[in-house]
Each structure stands twice: as C-alpha cells, then as structure tokens.
mmCIF file of C-alpha atoms and ligand atoms in Angstrom:
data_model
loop_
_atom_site.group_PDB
_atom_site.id
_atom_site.type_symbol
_atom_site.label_atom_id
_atom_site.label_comp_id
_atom_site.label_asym_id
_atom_site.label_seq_id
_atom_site.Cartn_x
_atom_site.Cartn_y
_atom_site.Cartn_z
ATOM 1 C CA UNK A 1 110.993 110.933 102.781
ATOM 2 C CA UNK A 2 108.006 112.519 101.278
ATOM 3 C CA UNK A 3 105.563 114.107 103.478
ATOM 4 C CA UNK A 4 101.946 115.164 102.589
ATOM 5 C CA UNK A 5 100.050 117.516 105.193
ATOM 6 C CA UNK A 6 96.535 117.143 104.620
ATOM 7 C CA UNK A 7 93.690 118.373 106.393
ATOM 8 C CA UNK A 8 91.861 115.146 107.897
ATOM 9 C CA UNK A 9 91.913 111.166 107.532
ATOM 10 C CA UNK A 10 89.561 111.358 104.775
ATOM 11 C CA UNK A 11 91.640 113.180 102.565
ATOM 12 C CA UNK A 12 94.385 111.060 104.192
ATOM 13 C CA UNK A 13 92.424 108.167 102.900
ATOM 14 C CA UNK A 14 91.984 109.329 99.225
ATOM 15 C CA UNK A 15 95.254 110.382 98.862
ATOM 16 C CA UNK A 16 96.467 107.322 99.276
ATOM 17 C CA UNK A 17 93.874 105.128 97.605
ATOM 18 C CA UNK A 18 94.757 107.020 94.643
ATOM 19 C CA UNK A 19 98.508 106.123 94.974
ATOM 20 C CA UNK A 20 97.663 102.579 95.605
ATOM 21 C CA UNK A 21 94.909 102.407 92.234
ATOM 22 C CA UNK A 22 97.832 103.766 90.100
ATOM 23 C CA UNK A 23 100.151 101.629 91.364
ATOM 24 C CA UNK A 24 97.609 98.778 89.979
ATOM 25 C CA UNK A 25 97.127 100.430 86.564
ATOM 26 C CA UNK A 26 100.722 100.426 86.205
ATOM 27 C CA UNK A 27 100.827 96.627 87.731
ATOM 28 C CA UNK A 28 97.659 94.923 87.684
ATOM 29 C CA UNK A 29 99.938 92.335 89.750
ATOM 30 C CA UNK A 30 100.802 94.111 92.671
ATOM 31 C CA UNK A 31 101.367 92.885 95.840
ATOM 32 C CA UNK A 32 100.050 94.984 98.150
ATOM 33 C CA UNK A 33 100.666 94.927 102.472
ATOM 34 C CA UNK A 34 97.904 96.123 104.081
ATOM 35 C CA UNK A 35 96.950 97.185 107.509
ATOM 36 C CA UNK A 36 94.192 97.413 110.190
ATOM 37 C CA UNK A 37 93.629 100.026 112.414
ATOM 38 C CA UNK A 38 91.289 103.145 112.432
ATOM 39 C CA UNK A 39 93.504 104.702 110.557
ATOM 40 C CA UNK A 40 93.208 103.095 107.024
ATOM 41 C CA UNK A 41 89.724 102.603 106.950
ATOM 42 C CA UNK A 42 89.035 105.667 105.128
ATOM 43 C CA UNK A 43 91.533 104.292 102.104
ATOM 44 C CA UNK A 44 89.701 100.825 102.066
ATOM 45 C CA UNK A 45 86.307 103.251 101.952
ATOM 46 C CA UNK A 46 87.743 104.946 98.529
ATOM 47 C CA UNK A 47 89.286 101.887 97.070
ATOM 48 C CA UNK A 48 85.929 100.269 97.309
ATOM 49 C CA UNK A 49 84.247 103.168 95.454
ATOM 50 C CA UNK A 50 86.583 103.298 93.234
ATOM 51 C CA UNK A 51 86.466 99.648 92.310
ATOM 52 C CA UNK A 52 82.367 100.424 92.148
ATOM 53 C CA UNK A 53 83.662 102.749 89.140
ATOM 54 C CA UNK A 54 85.345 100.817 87.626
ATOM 55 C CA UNK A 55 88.522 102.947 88.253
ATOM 56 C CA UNK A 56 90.803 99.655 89.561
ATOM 57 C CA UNK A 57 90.639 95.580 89.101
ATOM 58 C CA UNK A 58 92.155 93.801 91.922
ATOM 59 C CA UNK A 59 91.339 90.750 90.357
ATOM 60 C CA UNK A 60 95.013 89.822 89.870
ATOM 61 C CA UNK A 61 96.473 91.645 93.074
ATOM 62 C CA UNK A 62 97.597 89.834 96.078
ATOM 63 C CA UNK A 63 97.770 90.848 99.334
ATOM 64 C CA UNK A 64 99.670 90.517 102.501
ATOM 65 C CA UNK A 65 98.434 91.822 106.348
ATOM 66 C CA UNK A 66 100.926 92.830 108.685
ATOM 67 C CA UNK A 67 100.170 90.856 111.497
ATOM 68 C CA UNK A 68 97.185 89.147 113.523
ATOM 69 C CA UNK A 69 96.371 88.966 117.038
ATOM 70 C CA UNK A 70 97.645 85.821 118.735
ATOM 71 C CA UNK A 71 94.579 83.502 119.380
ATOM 72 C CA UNK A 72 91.717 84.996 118.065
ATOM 73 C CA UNK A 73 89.791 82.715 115.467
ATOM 74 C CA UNK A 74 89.457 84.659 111.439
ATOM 75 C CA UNK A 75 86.032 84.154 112.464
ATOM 76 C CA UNK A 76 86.295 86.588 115.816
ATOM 77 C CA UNK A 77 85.248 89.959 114.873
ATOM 78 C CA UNK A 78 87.941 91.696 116.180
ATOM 79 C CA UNK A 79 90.299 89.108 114.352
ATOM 80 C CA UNK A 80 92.522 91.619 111.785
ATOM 81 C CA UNK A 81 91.363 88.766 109.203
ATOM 82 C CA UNK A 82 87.275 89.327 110.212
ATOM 83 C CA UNK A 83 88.338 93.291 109.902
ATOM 84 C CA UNK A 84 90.311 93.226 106.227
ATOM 85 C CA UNK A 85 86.862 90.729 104.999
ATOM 86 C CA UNK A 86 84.324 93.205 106.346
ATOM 87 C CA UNK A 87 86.253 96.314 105.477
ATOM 88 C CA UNK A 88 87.905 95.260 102.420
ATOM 89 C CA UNK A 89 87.867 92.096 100.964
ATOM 90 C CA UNK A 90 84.223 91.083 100.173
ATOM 91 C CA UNK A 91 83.619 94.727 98.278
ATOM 92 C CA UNK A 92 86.114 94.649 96.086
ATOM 93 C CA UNK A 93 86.843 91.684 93.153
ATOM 94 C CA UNK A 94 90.665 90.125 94.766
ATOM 95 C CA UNK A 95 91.057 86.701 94.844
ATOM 96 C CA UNK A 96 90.380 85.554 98.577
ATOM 97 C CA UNK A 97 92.745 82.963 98.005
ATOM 98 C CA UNK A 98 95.318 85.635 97.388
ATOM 99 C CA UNK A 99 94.615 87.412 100.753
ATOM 100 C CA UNK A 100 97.137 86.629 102.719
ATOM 101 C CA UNK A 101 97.212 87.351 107.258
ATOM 102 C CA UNK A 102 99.405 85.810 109.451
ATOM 103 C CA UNK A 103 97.694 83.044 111.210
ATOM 104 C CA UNK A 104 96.654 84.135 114.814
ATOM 105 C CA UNK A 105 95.647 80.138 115.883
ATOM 106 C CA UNK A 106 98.824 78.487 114.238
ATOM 107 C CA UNK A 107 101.459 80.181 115.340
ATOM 108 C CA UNK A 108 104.575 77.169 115.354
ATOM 109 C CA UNK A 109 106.232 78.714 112.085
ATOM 110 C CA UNK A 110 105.327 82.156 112.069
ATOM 111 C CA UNK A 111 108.331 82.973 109.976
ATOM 112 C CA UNK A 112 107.191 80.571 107.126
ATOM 113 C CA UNK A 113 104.825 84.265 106.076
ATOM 114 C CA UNK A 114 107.900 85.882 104.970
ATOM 115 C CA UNK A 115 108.850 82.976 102.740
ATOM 116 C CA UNK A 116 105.188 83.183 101.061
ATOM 117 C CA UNK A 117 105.878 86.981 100.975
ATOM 118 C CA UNK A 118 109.233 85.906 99.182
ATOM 119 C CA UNK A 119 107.553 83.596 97.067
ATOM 120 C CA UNK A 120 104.868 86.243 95.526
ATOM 121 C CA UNK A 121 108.237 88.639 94.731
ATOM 122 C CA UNK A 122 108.455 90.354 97.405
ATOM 123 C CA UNK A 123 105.794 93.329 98.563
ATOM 124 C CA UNK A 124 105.287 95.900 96.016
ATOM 125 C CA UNK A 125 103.574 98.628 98.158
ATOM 126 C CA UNK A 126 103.440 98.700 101.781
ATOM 127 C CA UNK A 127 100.216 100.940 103.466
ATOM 128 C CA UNK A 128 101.387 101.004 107.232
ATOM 129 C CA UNK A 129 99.563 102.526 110.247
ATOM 130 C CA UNK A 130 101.412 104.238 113.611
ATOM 131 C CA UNK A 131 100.692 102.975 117.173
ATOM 132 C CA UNK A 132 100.869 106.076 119.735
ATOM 133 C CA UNK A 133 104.383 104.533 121.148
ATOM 134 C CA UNK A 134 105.829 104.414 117.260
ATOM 135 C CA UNK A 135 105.183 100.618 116.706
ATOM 136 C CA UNK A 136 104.548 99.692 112.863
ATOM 137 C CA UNK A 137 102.659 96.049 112.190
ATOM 138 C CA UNK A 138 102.975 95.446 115.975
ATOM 139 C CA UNK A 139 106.601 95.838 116.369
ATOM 140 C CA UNK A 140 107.168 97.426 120.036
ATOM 141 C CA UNK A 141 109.438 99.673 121.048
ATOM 142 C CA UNK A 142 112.828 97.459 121.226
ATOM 143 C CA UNK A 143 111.838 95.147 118.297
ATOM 144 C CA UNK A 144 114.932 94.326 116.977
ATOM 145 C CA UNK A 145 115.525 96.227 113.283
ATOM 146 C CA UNK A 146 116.422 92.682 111.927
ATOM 147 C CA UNK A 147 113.458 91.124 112.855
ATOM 148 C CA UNK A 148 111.030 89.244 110.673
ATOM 149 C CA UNK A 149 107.483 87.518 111.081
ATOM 150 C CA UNK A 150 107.410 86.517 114.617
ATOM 151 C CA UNK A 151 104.486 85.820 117.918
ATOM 152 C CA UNK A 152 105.519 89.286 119.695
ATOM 153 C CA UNK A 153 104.229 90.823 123.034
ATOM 154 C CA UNK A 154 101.967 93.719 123.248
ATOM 155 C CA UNK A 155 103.307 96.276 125.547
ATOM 156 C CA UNK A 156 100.927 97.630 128.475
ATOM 157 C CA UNK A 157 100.464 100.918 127.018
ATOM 158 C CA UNK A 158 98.995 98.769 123.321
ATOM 159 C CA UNK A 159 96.566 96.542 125.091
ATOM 160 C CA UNK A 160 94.890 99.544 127.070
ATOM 161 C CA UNK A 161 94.180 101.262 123.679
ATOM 162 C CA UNK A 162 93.013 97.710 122.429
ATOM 163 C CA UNK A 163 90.600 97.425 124.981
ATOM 164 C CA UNK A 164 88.020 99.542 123.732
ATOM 165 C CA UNK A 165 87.382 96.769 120.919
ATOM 166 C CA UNK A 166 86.677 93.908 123.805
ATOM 167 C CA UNK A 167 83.434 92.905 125.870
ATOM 168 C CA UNK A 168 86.067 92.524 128.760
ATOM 169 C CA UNK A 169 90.178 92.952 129.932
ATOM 170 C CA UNK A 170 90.456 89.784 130.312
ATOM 171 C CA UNK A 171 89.553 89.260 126.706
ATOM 172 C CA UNK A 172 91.985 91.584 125.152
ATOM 173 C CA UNK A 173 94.807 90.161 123.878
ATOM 174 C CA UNK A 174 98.371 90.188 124.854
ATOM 175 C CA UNK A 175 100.431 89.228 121.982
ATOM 176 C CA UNK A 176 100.156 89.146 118.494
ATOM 177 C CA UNK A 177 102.029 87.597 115.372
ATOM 178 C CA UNK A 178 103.403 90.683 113.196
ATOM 179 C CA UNK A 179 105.603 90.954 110.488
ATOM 180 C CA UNK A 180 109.348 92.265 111.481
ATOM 181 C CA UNK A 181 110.737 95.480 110.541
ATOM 182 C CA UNK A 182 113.434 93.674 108.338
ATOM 183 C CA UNK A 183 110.125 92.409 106.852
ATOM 184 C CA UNK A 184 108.308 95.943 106.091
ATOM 185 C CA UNK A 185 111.582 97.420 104.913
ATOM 186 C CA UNK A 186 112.007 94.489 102.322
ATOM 187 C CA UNK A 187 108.928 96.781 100.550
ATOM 188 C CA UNK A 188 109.790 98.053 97.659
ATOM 189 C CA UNK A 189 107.845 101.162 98.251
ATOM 190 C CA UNK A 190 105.849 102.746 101.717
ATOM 191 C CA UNK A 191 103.266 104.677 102.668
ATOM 192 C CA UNK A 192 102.147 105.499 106.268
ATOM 193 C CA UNK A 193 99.236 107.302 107.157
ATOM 194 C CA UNK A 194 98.925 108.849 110.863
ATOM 195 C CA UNK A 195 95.792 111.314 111.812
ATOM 196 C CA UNK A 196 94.731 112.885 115.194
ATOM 197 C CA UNK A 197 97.777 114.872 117.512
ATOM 198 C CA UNK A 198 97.921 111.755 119.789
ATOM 199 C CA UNK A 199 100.531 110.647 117.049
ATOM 200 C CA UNK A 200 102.297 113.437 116.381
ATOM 201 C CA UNK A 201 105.211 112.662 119.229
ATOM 202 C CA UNK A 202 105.932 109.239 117.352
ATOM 203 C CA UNK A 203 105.883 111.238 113.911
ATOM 204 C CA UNK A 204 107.981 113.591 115.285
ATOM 205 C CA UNK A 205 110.677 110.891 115.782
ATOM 206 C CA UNK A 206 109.753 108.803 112.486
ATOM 207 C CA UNK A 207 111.210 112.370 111.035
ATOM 208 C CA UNK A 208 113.329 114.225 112.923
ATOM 209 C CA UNK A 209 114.522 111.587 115.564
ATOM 210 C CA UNK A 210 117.437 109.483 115.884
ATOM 211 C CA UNK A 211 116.930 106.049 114.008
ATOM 212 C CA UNK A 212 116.607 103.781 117.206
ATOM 213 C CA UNK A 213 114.899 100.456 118.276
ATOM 214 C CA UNK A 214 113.297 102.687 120.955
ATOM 215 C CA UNK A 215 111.046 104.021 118.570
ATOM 216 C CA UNK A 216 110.529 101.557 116.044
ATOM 217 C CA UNK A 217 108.959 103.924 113.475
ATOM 218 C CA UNK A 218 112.339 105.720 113.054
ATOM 219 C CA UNK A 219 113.569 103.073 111.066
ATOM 220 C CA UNK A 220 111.606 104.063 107.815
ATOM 221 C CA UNK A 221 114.309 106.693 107.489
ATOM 222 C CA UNK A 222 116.444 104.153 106.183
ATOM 223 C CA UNK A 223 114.095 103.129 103.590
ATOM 224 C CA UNK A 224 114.222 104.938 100.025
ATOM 225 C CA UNK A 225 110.596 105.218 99.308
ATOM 226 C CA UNK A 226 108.909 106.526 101.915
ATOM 227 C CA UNK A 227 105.210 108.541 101.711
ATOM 228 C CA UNK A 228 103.992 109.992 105.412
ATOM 229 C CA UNK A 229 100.558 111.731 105.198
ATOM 230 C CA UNK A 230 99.735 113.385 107.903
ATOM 231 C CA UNK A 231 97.501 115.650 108.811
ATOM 232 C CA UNK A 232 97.812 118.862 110.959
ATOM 233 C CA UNK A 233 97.285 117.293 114.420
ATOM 234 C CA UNK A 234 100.080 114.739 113.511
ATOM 235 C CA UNK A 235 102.340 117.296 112.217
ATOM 236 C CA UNK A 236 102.472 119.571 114.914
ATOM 237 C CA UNK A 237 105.682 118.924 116.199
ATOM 238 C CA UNK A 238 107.662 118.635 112.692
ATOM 239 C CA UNK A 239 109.828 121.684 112.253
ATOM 240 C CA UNK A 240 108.974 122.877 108.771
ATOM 241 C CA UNK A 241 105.243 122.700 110.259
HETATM 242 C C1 GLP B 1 97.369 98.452 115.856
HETATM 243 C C2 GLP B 1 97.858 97.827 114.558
HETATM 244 C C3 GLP B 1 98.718 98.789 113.782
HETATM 245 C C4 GLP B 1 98.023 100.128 113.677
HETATM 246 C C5 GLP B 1 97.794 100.693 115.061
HETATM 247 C C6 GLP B 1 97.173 102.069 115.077
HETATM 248 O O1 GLP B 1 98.345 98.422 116.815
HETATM 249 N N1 GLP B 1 98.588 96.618 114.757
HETATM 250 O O2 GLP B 1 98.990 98.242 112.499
HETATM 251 O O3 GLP B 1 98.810 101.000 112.905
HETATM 252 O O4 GLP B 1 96.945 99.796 115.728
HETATM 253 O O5 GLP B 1 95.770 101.985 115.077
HETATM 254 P P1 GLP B 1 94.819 103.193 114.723
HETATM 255 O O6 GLP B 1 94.945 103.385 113.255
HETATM 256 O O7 GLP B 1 93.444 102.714 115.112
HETATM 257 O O8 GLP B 1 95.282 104.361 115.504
#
C-alpha cells in the first residue's frame, strides 16, 4: 500500500486529480469510480480546472458512482446523482450518458450495476472516500467481503452524520444501494483519500489492523494497488507517523 501524508484536503485533492488526469492521458478511455462525500470535493474542484486548461478530455471516459441513497429522486439535492452533476459532471466535457449511479428509486435488480460495470471492462481507477466507522461506498461494518451491488442499511452511527444534509430526521435516509466490496476490489487500481483526525481510528485499521468484516476498510490490504492520502490528522495513529 502506498501512503501519501499531505498537509490538508486540498493538497489531498490535487494530488489525486493529478493521478486521475494521467491516468486519462495514458487512457483517454478510462473508467473511472467515483465518490461523494466532503472528502473528494476538492479533487472534482482541480479536475474541473484542469479540464478549463485544457490539461484532460473526459470526453471518452466513463464513469461509475459507488452507491446512491435508497429513495431519493436524481433530482433531490442531496441525491449522490444531484451531487456528482453539480460538483462534477456539468463542468467538465464526459458524456452524461456515460455517467453511471446506482439507481436510488429502482432498486429490484440492484446487482444488474455490476454487470454494466462488467460490460464497460471492468473499473480502471477507483477514488474511494472513508466513513468514521471504516465503511467504503456504504458498506457497514459486517458487509460481507464477497458482496456486490446491493440496497444495504445505514448503521445508526451513518445516519446521525447524514443528518446535517436534511431539513429534518425524519427525512434522512436509512438505507442506501452501494456497490459491494467484492465490487471495489474488482478495480484495477485504488485510491482513498481521508482528511480531518475523526478518521484516523478507521485508517489506523485500513493499515495496521487485522483484515476483518468489522472494519470494512481493512480489506483494501488485500488489494495490489492501493494509494491512501492522508493528511496529518488522519495519520496520527499510523506507526511510522
Ligand atoms: C458517505 C459516502 C462515502 C463517503 C463517506 C465519508 O458515507 N457514502 O462514500 O466516503 O460518506 O464522507 P465525508 O467525505 O464527507 O467524510
């Protein structure tokens, strides 16, 4: 695993909108998975000035979200599909068409995303978030490692730090479709950005701890392409730190 300390989520955010812009020079068809969050907004910020200068063309790049929340309309603004238009999408020249988030409103065959993720090759480049507990997409603590695009329940702990984003509690919701974690390791290659010390307990065990469902972020340690950058706060507990 490689690790990159940097010094706050904006140079998080360059850092790895650089990686991603070579990785489309080198293959102006990548598929890309992307995520929502705080986290990554900072990357979509720098990919969008960097298509402004001409430095990448997404025009032949696909994309894939890692999950939705269950029930929400594209349309809501808090729908991950409203977020990846407004913060992504419709500043930068990719095919819409080729923008691909699970479907929050039809959720029967929630499995038929990995098939379309098959279909495209497979997902070149995966940019991945950290929840507080160690989920990735919004794989929970006890997600099975086999597990691929499913509707999956948002623990207690999730929807309270959700519910800053609602008018009400009743509004926030409770579960979500997400890709699996067989589904993000299928990647060919990772990168996971995590800022701010409230992560550094699950980047301590995406590290150092033992590869368990209990902290679903561990599992990355049995991929062979792994990027983590961090910065201080979220490295705090690493030993070489
Ligand atoms: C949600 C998303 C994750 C994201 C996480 C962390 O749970 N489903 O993909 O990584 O939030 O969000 P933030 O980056 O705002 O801390």
């Amino acid at each position: 695993m490689n690790i990159i300390i940097v010094k706050d989520n904006q140079e998080a955010g360059e850092i790895a909108a650089e990686m991603i812009a070579e990785k489309i020079s080198k293959n102006p068809k990548l598929v890309l998975g992307l995520a929502t969050g705080s986290t990554p907004v900072s990357t979509y910020e720098t990919l969008i000035k960097m298509y402004k200068n001409k430095k990448v063309d997404f025009s032949q790049v696909k994309s894939f979200n890692l999950d939705e929340y269950k029930d929400l309309q594209p349309t809501h603004e808090q729908s991950y599909r409203y977020f990846m238009n407004t913060k992504l999408f419709d500043h930068i020249n990719i095919n819409h068409n080729w923008t691909f988030v699970p479907s929050g409103t039809d959720t029967k065959n929630p499995e038929t995303y990995d098939l379309e993720i098959e279909k495209a090759g497979g997902i070149d480049l995966q940019l991945l978030g950290l929840g507080v507990n160690g989920h990735i997409g919004f794989n929970e603590p006890g997600t099975k490692f086999d597990s691929k695009t499913a509707v999956v329940d948002l623990t207690p702990s999730t929807i309270q730090i959700n519910a800053r984003f609602f008018d009400s509690p009743a509004e926030v919701p409770t579960q979500a479709v997400s890709m699996g974690l067989a589904s993000i390791m299928n990647s060919k290659e990772i990168i996971l950005i995590a800022t701010g010390a409230n992560k550094a307990e699950a980047i301590y065990h995406l590290v150092h701890g033992k590869v368990s469902e209990q902290w679903p972020c561990s599992i990355l340690q049995n991929h062979e392409n792994v990027t983590i950058i961090v910065d201080q706060e979220a490295a705090k507990l690493l030993e070489s730190n």
